[in-house]
Amino acid sequence: MGHHHDHHHHDAPDFGRAFAIGIALNLGFVGLEVVAGLWAGSVALLADAGHNASDVLGLLVAWGGAALAKRPATPRFTYGWRGSTILAALANSLFLMVATGGIAFEAIQRFGDPRPVGGGTIMAVAATGILVNALTAWLFARGRRGDLNIRGAYLHMLADAGVSAGVVIAGGLVLLTGYAWIDPLTSLAVVAMILWSTWGLLREAVVMALDAVPSAIDAPRVAEALRALPGVARLDDLHIWAMSTTEVALTARLVMPGGHPGDAFLREVARRLHDEFAIDHPTLQIEIDRGAPCPMQGH
């Protein structure tokens, strides 16, 4: 006997416009950086243009994930396409890793072959970048807590605003000192910062992709709450996993020798799981026989 409790509490529908604006702003900025980087001879600007191009791709993937998540369930895709938001967050973090590798490689080569750099041009373009990226990050700021996919987009743009700030500082130092090596050194500092911010996103996306318990949920506390329910003699086969970057599902067998407690009990348990643990889709199986064998050992 099971009970399925369905809650839809996505912020996703609100972000279509944010994605469109963010992509348009960033595409325009990539073009500006490429032209200015070639003209000024700055690897920091060209590297940043490459990074921003990967951002546009990251935003497109995140947007695609959010759009697919709204598609209805089908007989084959019984959860709909909600899991695509997890794949989008995973892809987004991998894009960032690849982009940083490219920036680091180019910067290291530049140390051996420093070239004169137009500091003023770098500063002007990168200052524009701070505005573009900070504005795009702000568009996603309110969704970053509850949705890993939106957090991926937010972190991507915030990292970029930091990159642009670093490039502004580099341009100023090159103007003041004339040292060309400051440009590639800044690129490496930027790489370190991006890797640091991306690691957590990548780890959480992998956890979700493997159907592990999301890090925001305390599984032992959930188990304790279910065991403490009146009439429950034993809890078996507890599974908690992310259906998408915003929704969590749970299945469990409750052994209740006193008999089935009725639908009101199941509704109340579902409400508690939602309110206390943000679990939206619980399915509970009630069993009367205390001696029933557990099909999956170790649960």
mmCIF file of C-alpha atoms in Angstrom:
data_model
loop_
_atom_site.group_PDB
_atom_site.id
_atom_site.type_symbol
_atom_site.label_atom_id
_atom_site.label_comp_id
_atom_site.label_asym_id
_atom_site.label_seq_id
_atom_site.Cartn_x
_atom_site.Cartn_y
_atom_site.Cartn_z
ATOM 1 C CA MET A 1 0.000 0.000 0.000
ATOM 2 C CA GLY A 2 1.629 3.253 -1.038
ATOM 3 C CA HIS A 3 1.009 6.940 -1.053
ATOM 4 C CA HIS A 4 2.498 9.387 -3.527
ATOM 5 C CA HIS A 5 2.533 13.030 -2.592
ATOM 6 C CA ASP A 6 3.185 15.495 -5.393
ATOM 7 C CA HIS A 7 4.476 19.019 -4.854
ATOM 8 C CA HIS A 8 5.657 21.310 -7.613
ATOM 9 C CA HIS A 9 7.630 24.210 -6.315
ATOM 10 C CA HIS A 10 10.003 25.098 -9.146
ATOM 11 C CA ASP A 11 11.359 28.559 -9.636
ATOM 12 C CA ALA A 12 12.313 27.409 -13.141
ATOM 13 C CA PRO A 13 9.449 29.073 -15.097
ATOM 14 C CA ASP A 14 10.651 32.503 -13.931
ATOM 15 C CA PHE A 15 14.148 32.142 -15.365
ATOM 16 C CA GLY A 16 13.452 31.937 -19.123
ATOM 17 C CA ARG A 17 13.817 35.703 -19.485
ATOM 18 C CA ALA A 18 16.925 35.735 -17.265
ATOM 19 C CA PHE A 19 18.567 33.111 -19.508
ATOM 20 C CA ALA A 20 17.664 35.023 -22.708
ATOM 21 C CA ILE A 21 19.017 38.339 -21.375
ATOM 22 C CA GLY A 22 22.150 36.705 -19.947
ATOM 23 C CA ILE A 23 22.956 34.910 -23.209
ATOM 24 C CA ALA A 24 22.435 38.053 -25.330
ATOM 25 C CA LEU A 25 24.604 40.209 -23.035
ATOM 26 C CA ASN A 26 27.390 37.631 -22.919
ATOM 27 C CA LEU A 27 27.453 36.996 -26.670
ATOM 28 C CA GLY A 28 27.846 40.733 -27.297
ATOM 29 C CA PHE A 29 30.615 40.913 -24.725
ATOM 30 C CA VAL A 30 32.509 37.916 -26.208
ATOM 31 C CA GLY A 31 32.648 39.736 -29.569
ATOM 32 C CA LEU A 32 33.948 42.904 -27.904
ATOM 33 C CA GLU A 33 36.642 40.974 -25.991
ATOM 34 C CA VAL A 34 37.915 39.106 -29.056
ATOM 35 C CA VAL A 35 38.319 42.329 -31.070
ATOM 36 C CA ALA A 36 39.914 44.235 -28.167
ATOM 37 C CA GLY A 37 42.135 41.297 -27.126
ATOM 38 C CA LEU A 38 43.569 40.936 -30.645
ATOM 39 C CA TRP A 39 44.051 44.680 -30.926
ATOM 40 C CA ALA A 40 45.735 45.081 -27.528
ATOM 41 C CA GLY A 41 47.674 41.779 -27.674
ATOM 42 C CA SER A 42 46.254 40.639 -24.325
ATOM 43 C CA VAL A 43 46.105 36.919 -23.532
ATOM 44 C CA ALA A 44 44.051 37.774 -20.442
ATOM 45 C CA LEU A 45 41.337 39.328 -22.626
ATOM 46 C CA LEU A 46 41.379 36.518 -25.208
ATOM 47 C CA ALA A 47 41.342 33.892 -22.454
ATOM 48 C CA ASP A 48 38.429 35.689 -20.848
ATOM 49 C CA ALA A 49 36.624 35.771 -24.213
ATOM 50 C CA GLY A 50 37.060 31.993 -24.497
ATOM 51 C CA HIS A 51 35.785 31.586 -20.977
ATOM 52 C CA ASN A 52 32.787 33.821 -21.667
ATOM 53 C CA ALA A 53 32.010 31.782 -24.787
ATOM 54 C CA SER A 54 31.926 28.674 -22.569
ATOM 55 C CA ASP A 55 29.577 30.633 -20.294
ATOM 56 C CA VAL A 56 27.149 31.213 -23.117
ATOM 57 C CA LEU A 57 27.230 27.457 -23.738
ATOM 58 C CA GLY A 58 26.766 26.847 -19.990
ATOM 59 C CA LEU A 59 23.773 29.208 -19.883
ATOM 60 C CA LEU A 60 22.248 27.492 -22.936
ATOM 61 C CA VAL A 61 22.650 24.071 -21.280
ATOM 62 C CA ALA A 62 21.177 25.305 -17.979
ATOM 63 C CA TRP A 63 18.268 26.908 -19.869
ATOM 64 C CA GLY A 64 17.707 23.679 -21.799
ATOM 65 C CA GLY A 65 17.694 21.702 -18.534
ATOM 66 C CA ALA A 66 15.189 24.071 -16.923
ATOM 67 C CA ALA A 67 12.945 23.950 -20.027
ATOM 68 C CA LEU A 68 13.093 20.141 -20.322
ATOM 69 C CA ALA A 69 12.250 19.783 -16.611
ATOM 70 C CA LYS A 70 8.832 21.300 -17.338
ATOM 71 C CA ARG A 71 7.918 18.639 -19.898
ATOM 72 C CA PRO A 72 5.170 16.313 -18.649
ATOM 73 C CA ALA A 73 5.749 12.691 -17.672
ATOM 74 C CA THR A 74 5.230 9.980 -20.300
ATOM 75 C CA PRO A 75 4.713 6.200 -19.982
ATOM 76 C CA ARG A 76 8.478 5.799 -20.526
ATOM 77 C CA PHE A 77 9.794 8.931 -18.762
ATOM 78 C CA THR A 78 7.622 8.486 -15.685
ATOM 79 C CA TYR A 79 9.337 11.384 -13.867
ATOM 80 C CA GLY A 80 9.163 13.581 -16.968
ATOM 81 C CA TRP A 81 12.496 15.199 -17.872
ATOM 82 C CA ARG A 82 13.208 16.613 -14.416
ATOM 83 C CA GLY A 83 16.579 14.841 -14.209
ATOM 84 C CA SER A 84 17.849 16.928 -17.147
ATOM 85 C CA THR A 85 18.472 19.774 -14.659
ATOM 86 C CA ILE A 86 20.987 17.501 -12.885
ATOM 87 C CA LEU A 87 22.715 16.705 -16.195
ATOM 88 C CA ALA A 88 22.776 20.447 -16.993
ATOM 89 C CA ALA A 89 24.435 21.267 -13.653
ATOM 90 C CA LEU A 90 26.977 18.491 -14.283
ATOM 91 C CA ALA A 91 27.701 19.727 -17.819
ATOM 92 C CA ASN A 92 27.968 23.318 -16.602
ATOM 93 C CA SER A 93 30.609 22.443 -14.016
ATOM 94 C CA LEU A 94 32.543 20.362 -16.574
ATOM 95 C CA PHE A 95 32.479 23.264 -19.078
ATOM 96 C CA LEU A 96 34.035 25.470 -16.411
ATOM 97 C CA MET A 97 36.771 22.903 -15.712
ATOM 98 C CA VAL A 98 37.647 22.605 -19.429
ATOM 99 C CA ALA A 99 37.614 26.390 -19.911
ATOM 100 C CA THR A 100 39.966 26.918 -16.976
ATOM 101 C CA GLY A 101 42.359 24.297 -18.360
ATOM 102 C CA GLY A 102 42.552 26.227 -21.637
ATOM 103 C CA ILE A 103 43.151 29.545 -19.859
ATOM 104 C CA ALA A 104 45.897 28.036 -17.668
ATOM 105 C CA PHE A 105 47.685 26.444 -20.661
ATOM 106 C CA GLU A 106 47.721 29.722 -22.606
ATOM 107 C CA ALA A 107 48.861 31.730 -19.566
ATOM 108 C CA ILE A 108 51.769 29.363 -18.796
ATOM 109 C CA GLN A 109 52.958 29.621 -22.411
ATOM 110 C CA ARG A 110 52.887 33.409 -22.135
ATOM 111 C CA PHE A 111 55.349 33.381 -19.205
ATOM 112 C CA GLY A 112 58.016 32.057 -21.593
ATOM 113 C CA ASP A 113 57.049 34.555 -24.273
ATOM 114 C CA PRO A 114 55.868 37.818 -22.657
ATOM 115 C CA ARG A 115 54.468 40.374 -25.111
ATOM 116 C CA PRO A 116 53.631 44.054 -24.780
ATOM 117 C CA VAL A 117 50.082 44.542 -23.617
ATOM 118 C CA GLY A 118 47.713 47.534 -23.984
ATOM 119 C CA GLY A 119 46.794 48.083 -20.333
ATOM 120 C CA GLY A 120 44.220 50.841 -20.939
ATOM 121 C CA THR A 121 42.219 48.804 -23.457
ATOM 122 C CA ILE A 122 42.276 45.788 -21.135
ATOM 123 C CA MET A 123 40.933 47.845 -18.241
ATOM 124 C CA ALA A 124 38.100 49.389 -20.278
ATOM 125 C CA VAL A 125 36.905 46.084 -21.753
ATOM 126 C CA ALA A 126 37.222 44.134 -18.511
ATOM 127 C CA ALA A 127 35.318 46.850 -16.618
ATOM 128 C CA THR A 128 32.455 46.293 -19.080
ATOM 129 C CA GLY A 129 32.788 42.587 -18.265
ATOM 130 C CA ILE A 130 32.271 43.194 -14.556
ATOM 131 C CA LEU A 131 28.975 44.944 -15.366
ATOM 132 C CA VAL A 132 27.760 42.309 -17.849
ATOM 133 C CA ASN A 133 28.606 39.347 -15.626
ATOM 134 C CA ALA A 134 27.443 40.897 -12.347
ATOM 135 C CA LEU A 135 24.109 41.832 -13.969
ATOM 136 C CA THR A 136 23.661 38.305 -15.355
ATOM 137 C CA ALA A 137 24.566 36.747 -11.977
ATOM 138 C CA TRP A 138 22.027 39.049 -10.296
ATOM 139 C CA LEU A 139 19.293 37.725 -12.649
ATOM 140 C CA PHE A 140 19.849 34.233 -11.172
ATOM 141 C CA ALA A 141 20.619 35.231 -7.569
ATOM 142 C CA ARG A 142 17.191 34.464 -6.091
ATOM 143 C CA GLY A 143 17.150 30.890 -7.446
ATOM 144 C CA ARG A 144 20.646 29.865 -6.346
ATOM 145 C CA ARG A 145 19.637 28.439 -2.948
ATOM 146 C CA GLY A 146 16.963 25.961 -4.014
ATOM 147 C CA ASP A 147 18.104 24.826 -7.467
ATOM 148 C CA LEU A 148 21.545 23.415 -8.287
ATOM 149 C CA ASN A 149 21.037 24.107 -12.010
ATOM 150 C CA ILE A 150 20.299 27.814 -11.387
ATOM 151 C CA ARG A 151 23.179 27.877 -8.875
ATOM 152 C CA GLY A 152 25.447 26.576 -11.639
ATOM 153 C CA ALA A 153 24.412 29.466 -13.905
ATOM 154 C CA TYR A 154 24.775 31.944 -11.016
ATOM 155 C CA LEU A 155 28.264 30.697 -10.030
ATOM 156 C CA HIS A 156 29.343 30.710 -13.655
ATOM 157 C CA MET A 157 28.466 34.395 -14.032
ATOM 158 C CA LEU A 158 29.773 35.394 -10.608
ATOM 159 C CA ALA A 159 33.115 33.688 -11.343
ATOM 160 C CA ASP A 160 33.231 35.703 -14.550
ATOM 161 C CA ALA A 161 32.625 38.993 -12.776
ATOM 162 C CA GLY A 162 35.603 38.044 -10.558
ATOM 163 C CA VAL A 163 37.672 37.188 -13.635
ATOM 164 C CA SER A 164 36.895 40.579 -15.172
ATOM 165 C CA ALA A 165 37.791 42.351 -11.919
ATOM 166 C CA GLY A 166 41.134 40.498 -11.921
ATOM 167 C CA VAL A 167 41.760 41.561 -15.508
ATOM 168 C CA VAL A 168 41.032 45.229 -14.627
ATOM 169 C CA ILE A 169 43.614 45.028 -11.822
ATOM 170 C CA ALA A 170 46.120 43.373 -14.179
ATOM 171 C CA GLY A 171 45.617 46.112 -16.785
ATOM 172 C CA GLY A 172 46.229 48.776 -14.138
ATOM 173 C CA LEU A 173 49.399 47.069 -12.887
ATOM 174 C CA VAL A 174 50.730 46.646 -16.445
ATOM 175 C CA LEU A 175 50.140 50.389 -17.046
ATOM 176 C CA LEU A 176 51.904 51.299 -13.786
ATOM 177 C CA THR A 177 54.877 48.934 -14.017
ATOM 178 C CA GLY A 178 55.240 47.931 -17.646
ATOM 179 C CA TYR A 179 55.648 44.269 -16.589
ATOM 180 C CA ALA A 180 53.981 42.095 -19.244
ATOM 181 C CA TRP A 181 54.109 38.937 -17.067
ATOM 182 C CA ILE A 182 51.405 40.397 -14.801
ATOM 183 C CA ASP A 183 48.870 39.582 -17.552
ATOM 184 C CA PRO A 184 49.387 35.760 -17.570
ATOM 185 C CA LEU A 185 49.859 35.706 -13.783
ATOM 186 C CA THR A 186 46.393 37.245 -13.411
ATOM 187 C CA SER A 187 44.997 34.543 -15.713
ATOM 188 C CA LEU A 188 46.374 31.841 -13.384
ATOM 189 C CA ALA A 189 44.938 33.547 -10.284
ATOM 190 C CA VAL A 190 41.587 33.676 -12.048
ATOM 191 C CA VAL A 191 41.829 29.952 -12.897
ATOM 192 C CA ALA A 192 42.435 29.086 -9.238
ATOM 193 C CA MET A 193 39.393 31.115 -8.192
ATOM 194 C CA ILE A 194 37.099 29.483 -10.761
ATOM 195 C CA LEU A 195 38.248 25.960 -9.845
ATOM 196 C CA TRP A 196 37.587 26.666 -6.192
ATOM 197 C CA SER A 197 34.008 27.848 -6.870
ATOM 198 C CA THR A 198 33.266 25.040 -9.356
ATOM 199 C CA TRP A 199 34.411 22.085 -7.262
ATOM 200 C CA GLY A 200 31.408 22.169 -4.913
ATOM 201 C CA LEU A 201 28.983 22.410 -7.841
ATOM 202 C CA LEU A 202 30.628 19.471 -9.624
ATOM 203 C CA ARG A 203 30.626 17.316 -6.488
ATOM 204 C CA GLU A 204 26.945 17.964 -5.734
ATOM 205 C CA ALA A 205 25.937 17.376 -9.381
ATOM 206 C CA VAL A 206 27.769 14.021 -9.379
ATOM 207 C CA VAL A 207 26.083 13.080 -6.075
ATOM 208 C CA MET A 208 22.668 13.831 -7.591
ATOM 209 C CA ALA A 209 23.469 12.015 -10.854
ATOM 210 C CA LEU A 210 24.334 8.891 -8.825
ATOM 211 C CA ASP A 211 20.979 9.060 -6.979
ATOM 212 C CA ALA A 212 22.725 9.663 -3.654
ATOM 213 C CA VAL A 213 20.948 11.501 -0.835
ATOM 214 C CA PRO A 214 21.223 15.255 -1.625
ATOM 215 C CA SER A 215 23.639 17.007 0.733
ATOM 216 C CA ALA A 216 20.888 19.295 2.085
ATOM 217 C CA ILE A 217 18.990 16.293 3.514
ATOM 218 C CA ASP A 218 19.952 14.565 6.756
ATOM 219 C CA ALA A 219 19.126 10.906 5.985
ATOM 220 C CA PRO A 220 19.638 9.580 9.564
ATOM 221 C CA ARG A 221 17.184 12.212 10.854
ATOM 222 C CA VAL A 222 14.609 11.218 8.213
ATOM 223 C CA ALA A 223 15.012 7.540 9.209
ATOM 224 C CA GLU A 224 14.657 8.465 12.886
ATOM 225 C CA ALA A 225 11.456 10.444 12.190
ATOM 226 C CA LEU A 226 9.922 7.515 10.270
ATOM 227 C CA ARG A 227 10.891 4.954 12.944
ATOM 228 C CA ALA A 228 9.343 7.159 15.629
ATOM 229 C CA LEU A 229 5.926 7.167 13.943
ATOM 230 C CA PRO A 230 3.189 5.511 16.042
ATOM 231 C CA GLY A 231 2.744 1.828 15.197
ATOM 232 C CA VAL A 232 6.003 1.475 13.233
ATOM 233 C CA ALA A 233 7.963 -1.610 14.365
ATOM 234 C CA ARG A 234 10.649 -1.472 11.706
ATOM 235 C CA LEU A 235 11.817 0.685 8.797
ATOM 236 C CA ASP A 236 13.172 -1.076 5.685
ATOM 237 C CA ASP A 237 14.443 -0.055 2.256
ATOM 238 C CA LEU A 238 14.701 3.686 2.843
ATOM 239 C CA HIS A 239 15.825 5.432 -0.345
ATOM 240 C CA ILE A 240 16.141 9.199 -0.802
ATOM 241 C CA TRP A 241 17.292 10.722 -4.080
ATOM 242 C CA ALA A 242 17.021 13.874 -6.204
ATOM 243 C CA MET A 243 14.529 13.702 -9.070
ATOM 244 C CA SER A 244 15.753 17.082 -10.288
ATOM 245 C CA THR A 245 17.821 19.949 -8.909
ATOM 246 C CA THR A 246 14.746 21.138 -6.988
ATOM 247 C CA GLU A 247 12.753 17.982 -6.094
ATOM 248 C CA VAL A 248 13.525 15.088 -3.776
ATOM 249 C CA ALA A 249 11.838 11.665 -3.726
ATOM 250 C CA LEU A 250 11.692 9.039 -0.971
ATOM 251 C CA THR A 251 10.569 5.420 -0.830
ATOM 252 C CA ALA A 252 10.400 3.295 2.316
ATOM 253 C CA ARG A 253 8.751 0.179 3.780
ATOM 254 C CA LEU A 254 7.131 0.657 7.171
ATOM 255 C CA VAL A 255 6.456 -2.600 9.059
ATOM 256 C CA MET A 256 3.315 -1.984 11.159
ATOM 257 C CA PRO A 257 2.104 -5.207 12.885
ATOM 258 C CA GLY A 258 -0.982 -3.431 14.260
ATOM 259 C CA GLY A 259 -2.472 -3.087 10.789
ATOM 260 C CA HIS A 260 -2.714 -0.446 8.081
ATOM 261 C CA PRO A 261 -3.069 2.992 9.726
ATOM 262 C CA GLY A 262 -5.244 4.502 6.961
ATOM 263 C CA ASP A 263 -4.884 7.286 4.407
ATOM 264 C CA ALA A 264 -4.979 10.137 6.945
ATOM 265 C CA PHE A 265 -1.793 8.761 8.554
ATOM 266 C CA LEU A 266 -0.039 8.598 5.163
ATOM 267 C CA ARG A 267 -1.115 12.140 4.273
ATOM 268 C CA GLU A 268 0.212 13.425 7.600
ATOM 269 C CA VAL A 269 3.570 11.643 7.108
ATOM 270 C CA ALA A 270 3.834 13.112 3.596
ATOM 271 C CA ARG A 271 3.107 16.604 4.961
ATOM 272 C CA ARG A 272 5.777 16.215 7.666
ATOM 273 C CA LEU A 273 8.372 14.947 5.210
ATOM 274 C CA HIS A 274 7.667 17.955 2.994
ATOM 275 C CA ASP A 275 7.658 20.562 5.769
ATOM 276 C CA GLU A 276 10.575 19.245 7.846
ATOM 277 C CA PHE A 277 12.870 17.767 5.200
ATOM 278 C CA ALA A 278 11.769 19.333 1.856
ATOM 279 C CA ILE A 279 10.964 15.855 0.475
ATOM 280 C CA ASP A 280 8.267 16.320 -2.181
ATOM 281 C CA HIS A 281 7.560 12.832 -3.487
ATOM 282 C CA PRO A 282 7.318 10.214 -0.720
ATOM 283 C CA THR A 283 6.023 6.733 -1.499
ATOM 284 C CA LEU A 284 5.438 4.574 1.594
ATOM 285 C CA GLN A 285 4.756 0.836 1.588
ATOM 286 C CA ILE A 286 2.974 -0.502 4.678
ATOM 287 C CA GLU A 287 3.612 -4.132 5.681
ATOM 288 C CA ILE A 288 1.808 -5.968 8.469
ATOM 289 C CA ASP A 289 4.031 -9.046 8.843
ATOM 290 C CA ARG A 290 6.948 -8.303 11.114
ATOM 291 C CA GLY A 291 8.884 -11.354 10.013
ATOM 292 C CA ALA A 292 8.774 -10.482 6.287
ATOM 293 C CA PRO A 293 12.218 -10.959 4.731
ATOM 294 C CA CYS A 294 14.028 -7.857 3.539
ATOM 295 C CA PRO A 295 14.762 -8.255 -0.181
ATOM 296 C CA MET A 296 17.713 -5.842 -0.100
ATOM 297 C CA GLN A 297 20.162 -6.724 2.647
ATOM 298 C CA GLY A 298 21.827 -3.989 4.594
ATOM 299 C CA HIS A 299 18.829 -1.612 4.659
#
